[in-house]
mmCIF file of C-alpha atoms and ligand atoms in Angstrom:
data_model
loop_
_atom_site.group_PDB
_atom_site.id
_atom_site.type_symbol
_atom_site.label_atom_id
_atom_site.label_comp_id
_atom_site.label_asym_id
_atom_site.label_seq_id
_atom_site.Cartn_x
_atom_site.Cartn_y
_atom_site.Cartn_z
ATOM 1 C CA UNK Y 243 77.853 73.662 97.474
ATOM 2 C CA UNK Y 244 81.191 74.812 99.052
ATOM 3 C CA UNK Y 245 81.271 77.126 101.926
ATOM 4 C CA UNK Y 246 84.019 79.313 103.469
ATOM 5 C CA UNK Y 247 83.732 80.345 107.102
ATOM 6 C CA UNK Y 248 85.137 83.663 108.328
ATOM 7 C CA UNK Y 249 84.429 86.859 110.241
ATOM 8 C CA UNK Y 250 82.185 89.418 108.592
ATOM 9 C CA UNK Y 251 80.663 92.798 109.297
ATOM 10 C CA UNK Y 252 77.065 93.333 108.155
ATOM 11 C CA UNK Y 253 77.132 97.169 108.304
ATOM 12 C CA UNK Y 254 79.311 100.203 109.069
ATOM 13 C CA UNK Y 255 80.773 100.337 112.616
ATOM 14 C CA UNK Y 256 79.308 96.864 113.438
ATOM 15 C CA UNK Y 257 81.366 94.129 115.118
ATOM 16 C CA UNK Y 258 82.538 91.252 113.007
ATOM 17 C CA UNK Y 259 80.639 88.023 113.558
ATOM 18 C CA UNK Y 260 81.089 84.423 112.365
ATOM 19 C CA UNK Y 261 79.868 84.168 108.801
ATOM 20 C CA UNK Y 262 79.759 81.524 106.037
ATOM 21 C CA UNK Y 263 79.398 82.138 102.353
ATOM 22 C CA UNK Y 264 78.834 79.909 99.315
ATOM 23 C CA UNK Y 265 81.907 80.168 97.098
ATOM 24 C CA UNK Y 266 80.500 78.707 93.894
ATOM 25 C CA UNK Y 267 82.770 76.611 91.735
ATOM 26 C CA UNK Y 268 86.481 77.421 91.743
ATOM 27 C CA UNK Y 269 87.472 79.354 88.552
ATOM 28 C CA UNK Y 270 89.760 77.691 86.033
ATOM 29 C CA UNK Y 271 92.478 80.260 86.710
ATOM 30 C CA UNK Y 272 91.810 80.587 90.499
ATOM 31 C CA UNK Y 273 93.590 79.194 93.522
ATOM 32 C CA UNK Y 274 92.119 78.597 96.986
ATOM 33 C CA UNK Y 275 94.468 79.334 99.821
ATOM 34 C CA UNK Y 276 94.023 78.016 103.431
ATOM 35 C CA UNK Y 277 94.937 81.157 105.459
ATOM 36 C CA UNK Y 278 97.546 80.787 108.243
ATOM 37 C CA UNK Y 279 98.099 84.380 109.075
ATOM 38 C CA UNK Y 280 96.457 87.625 107.921
ATOM 39 C CA UNK Y 281 97.564 91.146 108.587
ATOM 40 C CA UNK Y 282 95.134 93.927 109.666
ATOM 41 C CA UNK Y 283 95.639 97.019 107.636
ATOM 42 C CA UNK Y 284 94.133 100.610 108.064
ATOM 43 C CA UNK Y 285 92.341 100.067 104.753
ATOM 44 C CA UNK Y 286 90.405 97.196 106.408
ATOM 45 C CA UNK Y 287 89.052 99.785 108.905
ATOM 46 C CA UNK Y 288 88.224 102.171 106.016
ATOM 47 C CA UNK Y 289 86.268 99.423 104.207
ATOM 48 C CA UNK Y 290 84.560 98.177 107.356
ATOM 49 C CA UNK Y 291 83.304 101.675 108.093
ATOM 50 C CA UNK Y 292 82.590 102.493 104.361
ATOM 51 C CA UNK Y 293 84.845 105.573 104.547
ATOM 52 C CA UNK Y 294 85.424 105.372 100.775
ATOM 53 C CA UNK Y 295 81.805 104.626 99.844
ATOM 54 C CA UNK Y 296 82.820 101.381 98.179
ATOM 55 C CA UNK Y 297 81.963 98.740 100.767
ATOM 56 C CA UNK Y 298 79.652 95.860 99.855
ATOM 57 C CA UNK Y 299 78.203 94.274 103.080
ATOM 58 C CA UNK Y 300 78.465 91.724 104.507
ATOM 59 C CA UNK Y 301 82.232 91.939 104.147
ATOM 60 C CA UNK Y 302 84.937 89.669 105.315
ATOM 61 C CA UNK Y 303 88.022 91.951 105.581
ATOM 62 C CA UNK Y 304 91.649 90.959 105.443
ATOM 63 C CA UNK Y 305 93.956 91.657 102.512
ATOM 64 C CA UNK Y 306 97.404 90.576 103.817
ATOM 65 C CA UNK Y 307 96.867 86.809 103.784
ATOM 66 C CA UNK Y 308 99.529 84.203 104.013
ATOM 67 C CA UNK Y 309 98.741 80.500 103.513
ATOM 68 C CA UNK Y 310 99.029 77.326 101.467
ATOM 69 C CA UNK Y 311 97.264 76.465 98.215
ATOM 70 C CA UNK Y 312 94.631 73.829 98.828
ATOM 71 C CA UNK Y 313 92.836 73.844 95.547
ATOM 72 C CA UNK Y 314 93.461 75.203 92.033
ATOM 73 C CA UNK Y 315 91.731 75.409 88.678
ATOM 74 C CA UNK Y 316 92.886 73.516 85.642
ATOM 75 C CA UNK Y 317 94.406 76.643 83.968
ATOM 76 C CA UNK Y 318 96.655 77.639 86.857
ATOM 77 C CA UNK Y 319 100.271 78.024 85.828
ATOM 78 C CA UNK Y 320 103.506 77.735 87.777
ATOM 79 C CA UNK Y 321 101.943 77.154 91.218
ATOM 80 C CA UNK Y 322 101.334 73.826 93.044
ATOM 81 C CA UNK Y 323 99.097 72.460 95.776
ATOM 82 C CA UNK Y 324 100.715 72.956 99.184
ATOM 83 C CA UNK Y 325 102.794 75.888 98.044
ATOM 84 C CA UNK Y 326 102.840 78.906 100.402
ATOM 85 C CA UNK Y 327 101.692 82.142 98.813
ATOM 86 C CA UNK Y 328 100.657 85.655 99.865
ATOM 87 C CA UNK Y 329 97.531 87.548 98.775
ATOM 88 C CA UNK Y 330 97.465 91.411 99.071
ATOM 89 C CA UNK Y 331 95.146 94.128 98.064
ATOM 90 C CA UNK Y 332 94.008 92.619 94.771
ATOM 91 C CA UNK Y 333 92.720 89.167 93.824
ATOM 92 C CA UNK Y 334 92.221 89.713 90.081
ATOM 93 C CA UNK Y 335 92.711 92.000 87.112
ATOM 94 C CA UNK Y 336 91.795 91.762 83.403
ATOM 95 C CA UNK Y 337 95.224 90.358 82.285
ATOM 96 C CA UNK Y 338 94.857 91.918 78.836
ATOM 97 C CA UNK Y 339 94.809 95.739 79.141
ATOM 98 C CA UNK Y 340 97.996 97.804 78.601
ATOM 99 C CA UNK Y 341 98.563 98.024 82.298
ATOM 100 C CA UNK Y 342 98.281 94.303 82.931
ATOM 101 C CA UNK Y 343 100.454 93.521 79.862
ATOM 102 C CA UNK Y 344 103.212 95.823 81.164
ATOM 103 C CA UNK Y 345 103.223 94.396 84.747
ATOM 104 C CA UNK Y 346 101.265 97.220 86.310
ATOM 105 C CA UNK Y 347 98.279 95.023 87.043
ATOM 106 C CA UNK Y 348 97.587 97.143 90.122
ATOM 107 C CA UNK Y 349 96.633 99.980 87.816
ATOM 108 C CA UNK Y 350 94.179 97.851 85.776
ATOM 109 C CA UNK Y 351 90.725 99.608 85.670
ATOM 110 C CA UNK Y 352 89.174 96.152 86.129
ATOM 111 C CA UNK Y 353 91.404 95.190 89.154
ATOM 112 C CA UNK Y 354 89.382 93.438 91.802
ATOM 113 C CA UNK Y 355 90.179 94.334 95.409
ATOM 114 C CA UNK Y 356 90.333 91.382 97.857
ATOM 115 C CA UNK Y 357 87.703 92.950 100.202
ATOM 116 C CA UNK Y 358 85.414 94.872 97.833
ATOM 117 C CA UNK Y 359 82.739 92.595 96.319
ATOM 118 C CA UNK Y 360 84.894 89.700 97.375
ATOM 119 C CA UNK Y 361 85.649 88.109 100.701
ATOM 120 C CA UNK Y 362 89.040 88.436 102.272
ATOM 121 C CA UNK Y 363 91.532 86.725 104.517
ATOM 122 C CA UNK Y 364 89.838 86.803 107.952
ATOM 123 C CA UNK Y 365 88.432 83.458 106.948
ATOM 124 C CA UNK Y 366 89.670 79.902 106.737
ATOM 125 C CA UNK Y 367 90.257 80.152 102.997
ATOM 126 C CA UNK Y 368 90.426 82.897 100.399
ATOM 127 C CA UNK Y 369 90.473 82.737 96.591
ATOM 128 C CA UNK Y 370 92.444 84.678 93.995
ATOM 129 C CA UNK Y 371 93.466 84.523 90.317
ATOM 130 C CA UNK Y 372 96.780 82.611 90.423
ATOM 131 C CA UNK Y 373 98.722 85.625 89.083
ATOM 132 C CA UNK Y 374 97.806 87.526 92.277
ATOM 133 C CA UNK Y 375 98.903 84.666 94.645
ATOM 134 C CA UNK Y 376 102.558 85.491 95.143
ATOM 135 C CA UNK Y 377 104.945 82.653 96.080
ATOM 136 C CA UNK Y 378 106.729 83.403 99.372
ATOM 137 C CA UNK Y 379 110.531 82.938 99.558
ATOM 138 C CA UNK Y 380 111.302 79.932 101.793
ATOM 139 C CA UNK Y 381 113.535 82.047 104.072
ATOM 140 C CA UNK Y 382 110.798 84.681 104.830
ATOM 141 C CA UNK Y 383 109.338 84.460 108.401
ATOM 142 C CA UNK Y 384 105.748 83.681 107.582
ATOM 143 C CA UNK Y 385 104.168 84.738 110.908
ATOM 144 C CA UNK Y 386 105.079 88.320 110.232
ATOM 145 C CA UNK Y 387 105.048 88.343 106.375
ATOM 146 C CA UNK Y 388 101.316 89.370 106.004
ATOM 147 C CA UNK Y 389 101.910 93.169 106.289
ATOM 148 C CA UNK Y 390 104.442 93.088 103.528
ATOM 149 C CA UNK Y 391 101.654 92.202 101.040
ATOM 150 C CA UNK Y 392 99.934 95.565 101.400
ATOM 151 C CA UNK Y 393 101.903 97.884 103.635
ATOM 152 C CA UNK Y 394 105.292 96.593 102.354
ATOM 153 C CA UNK Y 395 104.545 96.679 98.675
ATOM 154 C CA UNK Y 396 102.934 100.151 99.008
ATOM 155 C CA UNK Y 397 106.229 101.593 100.211
ATOM 156 C CA UNK Y 398 108.560 99.433 98.157
ATOM 157 C CA UNK Y 399 106.992 99.891 94.705
ATOM 158 C CA UNK Y 400 107.795 103.646 94.464
ATOM 159 C CA UNK Y 401 111.534 102.909 94.981
ATOM 160 C CA UNK Y 402 111.364 100.834 91.744
ATOM 161 C CA UNK Y 403 108.797 102.986 89.894
ATOM 162 C CA UNK Y 404 110.764 106.241 90.328
ATOM 163 C CA UNK Y 405 114.331 104.840 90.150
ATOM 164 C CA UNK Y 406 115.347 105.814 93.634
ATOM 165 C CA UNK Y 407 119.199 105.297 93.785
ATOM 166 C CA UNK Y 408 121.405 104.091 96.651
ATOM 167 C CA UNK Y 409 123.090 107.526 96.502
ATOM 168 C CA UNK Y 410 119.737 109.297 97.148
ATOM 169 C CA UNK Y 411 118.610 110.937 100.347
ATOM 170 C CA UNK Y 412 115.174 109.645 101.244
ATOM 171 C CA UNK Y 413 112.674 111.077 103.806
ATOM 172 C CA UNK Y 414 109.838 109.040 105.270
ATOM 173 C CA UNK Y 415 106.930 111.012 106.789
ATOM 174 C CA UNK Y 416 104.978 109.094 109.479
ATOM 175 C CA UNK Y 417 106.579 106.167 111.265
ATOM 176 C CA UNK Y 418 103.631 103.840 111.738
ATOM 177 C CA UNK Y 419 102.687 100.591 109.938
ATOM 178 C CA UNK Y 420 103.824 101.818 106.502
ATOM 179 C CA UNK Y 421 106.618 104.101 107.650
ATOM 180 C CA UNK Y 422 108.518 101.641 109.753
ATOM 181 C CA UNK Y 423 108.679 99.360 106.637
ATOM 182 C CA UNK Y 424 109.742 102.286 104.407
ATOM 183 C CA UNK Y 425 112.629 103.053 106.773
ATOM 184 C CA UNK Y 426 113.844 99.402 106.542
ATOM 185 C CA UNK Y 427 113.487 99.263 102.716
ATOM 186 C CA UNK Y 428 115.176 102.691 102.070
ATOM 187 C CA UNK Y 429 118.037 101.780 104.482
ATOM 188 C CA UNK Y 430 118.650 98.428 102.883
ATOM 189 C CA UNK Y 431 118.403 100.163 99.438
ATOM 190 C CA UNK Y 432 121.524 102.113 100.494
ATOM 191 C CA UNK Y 433 119.958 105.534 100.942
ATOM 192 C CA UNK Y 434 120.545 108.069 103.595
ATOM 193 C CA UNK Y 435 117.231 108.000 105.563
ATOM 194 C CA UNK Y 436 115.479 110.804 107.400
ATOM 195 C CA UNK Y 437 112.376 109.953 109.515
ATOM 196 C CA UNK Y 438 109.717 112.611 110.100
ATOM 197 C CA UNK Y 439 107.649 111.586 113.175
ATOM 198 C CA UNK Y 440 105.168 113.172 115.385
ATOM 199 C CA UNK Y 441 106.387 111.067 118.344
ATOM 200 C CA UNK Y 442 110.046 111.751 119.083
ATOM 201 C CA UNK Y 443 109.794 109.598 122.218
ATOM 202 C CA UNK Y 444 110.241 106.547 119.970
ATOM 203 C CA UNK Y 445 113.495 107.848 118.437
ATOM 204 C CA UNK Y 446 115.543 104.812 119.416
ATOM 205 C CA UNK Y 447 113.057 102.520 117.915
ATOM 206 C CA UNK Y 448 112.935 104.596 114.757
ATOM 207 C CA UNK Y 449 116.810 104.513 114.491
ATOM 208 C CA UNK Y 450 116.498 100.745 114.840
ATOM 209 C CA UNK Y 451 114.340 100.593 111.702
ATOM 210 C CA UNK Y 452 117.101 102.351 109.737
ATOM 211 C CA UNK Y 453 116.639 106.173 110.152
ATOM 212 C CA UNK Y 454 119.947 108.099 110.198
ATOM 213 C CA UNK Y 455 118.204 111.236 111.493
ATOM 214 C CA UNK Y 456 114.788 112.073 112.976
ATOM 215 C CA UNK Y 457 112.864 115.323 112.532
ATOM 216 C CA UNK Y 458 109.568 116.328 114.155
ATOM 217 C CA UNK Y 459 106.783 116.159 111.582
ATOM 218 C CA UNK Y 460 104.674 118.630 113.517
ATOM 219 C CA UNK Y 461 107.259 121.443 113.948
ATOM 220 C CA UNK Y 462 107.713 123.561 110.823
ATOM 221 C CA UNK Y 463 110.819 125.239 112.089
ATOM 222 C CA UNK Y 464 112.436 121.842 112.649
ATOM 223 C CA UNK Y 465 111.351 120.660 109.210
ATOM 224 C CA UNK Y 466 112.890 123.788 107.630
ATOM 225 C CA UNK Y 467 116.224 122.947 109.214
ATOM 226 C CA UNK Y 468 116.557 120.059 106.714
ATOM 227 C CA UNK Y 469 115.499 122.167 103.747
ATOM 228 C CA UNK Y 470 116.990 121.419 100.394
ATOM 229 C CA UNK Y 471 118.476 118.054 101.577
ATOM 230 C CA UNK Y 472 116.257 115.192 100.169
ATOM 231 C CA UNK Y 473 115.789 113.591 96.736
ATOM 232 C CA UNK Y 474 112.677 111.644 97.548
ATOM 233 C CA UNK Y 475 110.033 112.148 100.246
ATOM 234 C CA UNK Y 476 107.598 109.334 100.956
ATOM 235 C CA UNK Y 477 104.446 110.500 102.787
ATOM 236 C CA UNK Y 478 102.690 107.592 104.713
ATOM 237 C CA UNK Y 479 100.470 109.562 107.032
ATOM 238 C CA UNK Y 480 96.705 109.984 106.519
ATOM 239 C CA UNK Y 481 96.383 113.330 108.260
ATOM 240 C CA UNK Y 482 97.172 116.844 106.883
ATOM 241 C CA UNK Y 483 100.688 118.261 107.598
ATOM 242 C CA UNK Y 484 102.665 121.340 106.724
ATOM 243 C CA UNK Y 485 103.066 120.335 103.025
ATOM 244 C CA UNK Y 486 104.732 123.654 102.052
ATOM 245 C CA UNK Y 487 107.591 123.084 104.543
ATOM 246 C CA UNK Y 488 107.853 119.434 103.645
ATOM 247 C CA UNK Y 489 108.276 120.384 99.912
ATOM 248 C CA UNK Y 490 111.040 122.732 100.875
ATOM 249 C CA UNK Y 491 113.034 119.643 102.263
ATOM 250 C CA UNK Y 492 113.415 118.531 98.658
ATOM 251 C CA UNK Y 493 116.406 119.358 96.508
ATOM 252 C CA UNK Y 494 115.807 120.486 92.924
ATOM 253 C CA UNK Y 495 114.104 117.682 90.839
ATOM 254 C CA UNK Y 496 112.877 116.113 94.083
ATOM 255 C CA UNK Y 497 109.694 114.233 94.444
ATOM 256 C CA UNK Y 498 107.155 114.052 97.222
ATOM 257 C CA UNK Y 499 105.332 110.789 96.868
ATOM 258 C CA UNK Y 500 102.039 110.157 98.713
ATOM 259 C CA UNK Y 501 100.925 106.656 99.718
ATOM 260 C CA UNK Y 502 98.921 107.582 102.812
ATOM 261 C CA UNK Y 503 95.201 108.167 102.091
ATOM 262 C CA UNK Y 504 94.870 111.739 103.350
ATOM 263 C CA UNK Y 505 91.185 112.455 102.856
ATOM 264 C CA UNK Y 506 91.584 116.296 102.751
ATOM 265 C CA UNK Y 507 92.861 117.785 99.446
ATOM 266 C CA UNK Y 508 96.604 118.442 99.641
ATOM 267 C CA UNK Y 509 97.273 122.278 99.699
ATOM 268 C CA UNK Y 510 100.326 122.470 97.413
ATOM 269 C CA UNK Y 511 101.642 125.980 96.556
ATOM 270 C CA UNK Y 512 102.541 126.063 92.788
ATOM 271 C CA UNK Y 513 105.653 128.203 93.471
ATOM 272 C CA UNK Y 514 107.162 125.305 95.563
ATOM 273 C CA UNK Y 515 106.765 123.015 92.537
ATOM 274 C CA UNK Y 516 108.027 125.574 90.051
ATOM 275 C CA UNK Y 517 111.115 126.660 91.819
ATOM 276 C CA UNK Y 518 113.349 123.519 91.929
ATOM 277 C CA UNK Y 519 111.167 121.732 89.318
ATOM 278 C CA UNK Y 520 109.591 119.402 91.964
ATOM 279 C CA UNK Y 521 107.069 116.699 91.545
ATOM 280 C CA UNK Y 522 104.118 115.459 93.749
ATOM 281 C CA UNK Y 523 102.791 111.992 92.988
ATOM 282 C CA UNK Y 524 101.007 108.940 94.490
ATOM 283 C CA UNK Y 525 100.653 105.223 93.917
ATOM 284 C CA UNK Y 526 98.518 102.223 94.989
ATOM 285 C CA UNK Y 527 100.208 98.957 96.171
ATOM 286 C CA UNK Y 528 102.089 97.325 93.248
ATOM 287 C CA UNK Y 529 101.848 94.675 90.571
ATOM 288 C CA UNK Y 530 102.517 90.941 91.079
ATOM 289 C CA UNK Y 531 106.083 91.013 89.671
ATOM 290 C CA UNK Y 532 107.074 93.982 91.885
ATOM 291 C CA UNK Y 533 105.484 92.056 94.881
ATOM 292 C CA UNK Y 534 107.609 89.113 94.173
ATOM 293 C CA UNK Y 535 110.758 91.331 93.901
ATOM 294 C CA UNK Y 536 109.766 92.992 97.187
ATOM 295 C CA UNK Y 537 109.365 89.726 99.017
ATOM 296 C CA UNK Y 538 112.745 88.518 97.632
ATOM 297 C CA UNK Y 539 114.475 91.741 98.742
ATOM 298 C CA UNK Y 540 112.853 91.553 102.185
ATOM 299 C CA UNK Y 541 113.991 88.003 102.662
ATOM 300 C CA UNK Y 542 117.525 88.814 101.561
ATOM 301 C CA UNK Y 543 117.857 91.862 103.862
ATOM 302 C CA UNK Y 544 115.884 90.457 106.825
ATOM 303 C CA UNK Y 545 113.270 93.167 106.456
ATOM 304 C CA UNK Y 546 110.190 92.284 108.570
ATOM 305 C CA UNK Y 547 107.224 94.093 109.964
ATOM 306 C CA UNK Y 548 107.202 94.529 113.647
ATOM 307 C CA UNK Y 549 103.914 92.846 114.567
ATOM 308 C CA UNK Y 550 101.508 92.174 117.387
ATOM 309 C CA UNK Y 551 99.651 88.940 117.177
ATOM 310 C CA UNK Y 552 95.961 88.340 118.024
ATOM 311 C CA UNK Y 553 94.146 85.023 117.584
ATOM 312 C CA UNK Y 554 91.527 85.340 114.816
ATOM 313 C CA UNK Y 555 88.681 84.896 117.326
ATOM 314 C CA UNK Y 556 89.838 88.176 118.952
ATOM 315 C CA UNK Y 557 89.420 90.018 115.696
ATOM 316 C CA UNK Y 558 87.145 92.671 117.252
ATOM 317 C CA UNK Y 559 89.785 93.379 119.951
ATOM 318 C CA UNK Y 560 92.449 93.704 117.192
ATOM 319 C CA UNK Y 561 90.322 96.156 115.279
ATOM 320 C CA UNK Y 562 89.709 98.263 118.386
ATOM 321 C CA UNK Y 563 93.482 98.219 119.152
ATOM 322 C CA UNK Y 564 94.304 99.482 115.602
ATOM 323 C CA UNK Y 565 91.552 102.061 115.625
ATOM 324 C CA UNK Y 566 92.838 103.480 118.927
ATOM 325 C CA UNK Y 567 96.246 104.027 117.327
ATOM 326 C CA UNK Y 568 97.869 101.555 119.676
ATOM 327 C CA UNK Y 569 99.307 99.122 116.996
ATOM 328 C CA UNK Y 570 103.062 98.743 117.240
ATOM 329 C CA UNK Y 571 103.533 98.643 114.305
ATOM 330 C CA UNK Y 572 101.196 96.202 112.497
ATOM 331 C CA UNK Y 573 98.650 93.643 113.724
ATOM 332 C CA UNK Y 574 98.552 90.038 112.500
ATOM 333 C CA UNK Y 575 95.659 87.683 113.095
ATOM 334 C CA UNK Y 576 96.757 84.090 113.631
ATOM 335 C CA UNK Y 577 94.520 81.391 112.069
ATOM 336 C CA UNK Y 578 96.389 78.502 113.619
ATOM 337 C CA UNK Y 579 93.480 77.451 115.815
ATOM 338 C CA UNK Y 580 90.970 76.133 113.265
ATOM 339 C CA UNK Y 581 88.083 76.300 115.803
ATOM 340 C CA UNK Y 582 88.276 80.112 115.629
ATOM 341 C CA UNK Y 583 85.795 80.179 112.806
ATOM 342 C CA UNK Y 584 82.753 79.612 114.967
ATOM 343 C CA UNK Y 585 80.838 78.169 112.039
ATOM 344 C CA UNK Y 586 82.290 75.048 110.480
ATOM 345 C CA UNK Y 587 82.542 74.749 106.819
ATOM 346 C CA UNK Y 588 80.225 72.166 105.296
HETATM 347 ZN ZN1 ZN M 296 94.026 94.886 83.090
HETATM 348 ZN ZN1 ZN M 297 96.151 97.471 103.165
#
């Protein structure tokens, strides 16, 4: 039997503890990756606390894993042992449905999330179908690359999916883990970028990420001052805001695109959609080809998450830090010290 050791929670709101699981044999199309770094995402907290009702305990979270391939099945194509790859929200999909055949594997109804019914990257190794193990460009800084694999792709994929142009004016609502990456991508894309933030005290930092102007996201009068100025508005927050005023910032044919998991239903007045022919949409992460494009673009434009590092054996401190809203702007767990696992693999 083969075991992988990591850090797992056995129930909602419980601390993570050292945990080992029997992997079973490696699938013919699977790779096994020795994790070097793994980002901590808000979705890890949602799964740990079963906020979406999908969690299967015990769960090893972590779905922004970076590491080297240490084993692979006989049917794996185009990857090699020792190659450095990234694994994000998904580890598998059916590969034969319409969505998989058209590159939108992330929309596959059989897509398997890395941390639901499968153990994730806060472990010494993690497994995935080789299609979902995305090769990392050699020039990408690997110690901060993890958050690109979920946070980064989530804000990058809409630029491709909805044909955002360099001449467009783009707004980003919420300048946290997702938003600070969205500013960098939209700026490098060539767009004029407006940041909507609840914390104007960090204005200098926000400009440093690529914002040309900053507007308070909590002040409706300030939001309305930029009415009718944006083509695309990317919402990264997970709390309700003044959606009516934010919709008014869009020009005719504008789109408000939601990637933050706001649990309350969005109150969208139909009149705001009808007048100006506006659209409201959402999307989950991205497919493997778009992930590879995103990593290539990030490497070329030196786009990098701003991260705080914790050693993996301080995972519970890292989770408390993120849950308290203190992360600036993403947290990465370093797996470099192999004694962190508490339990040795057999
Ligand atoms: Zn499929
Ligand atoms: Zn995530």
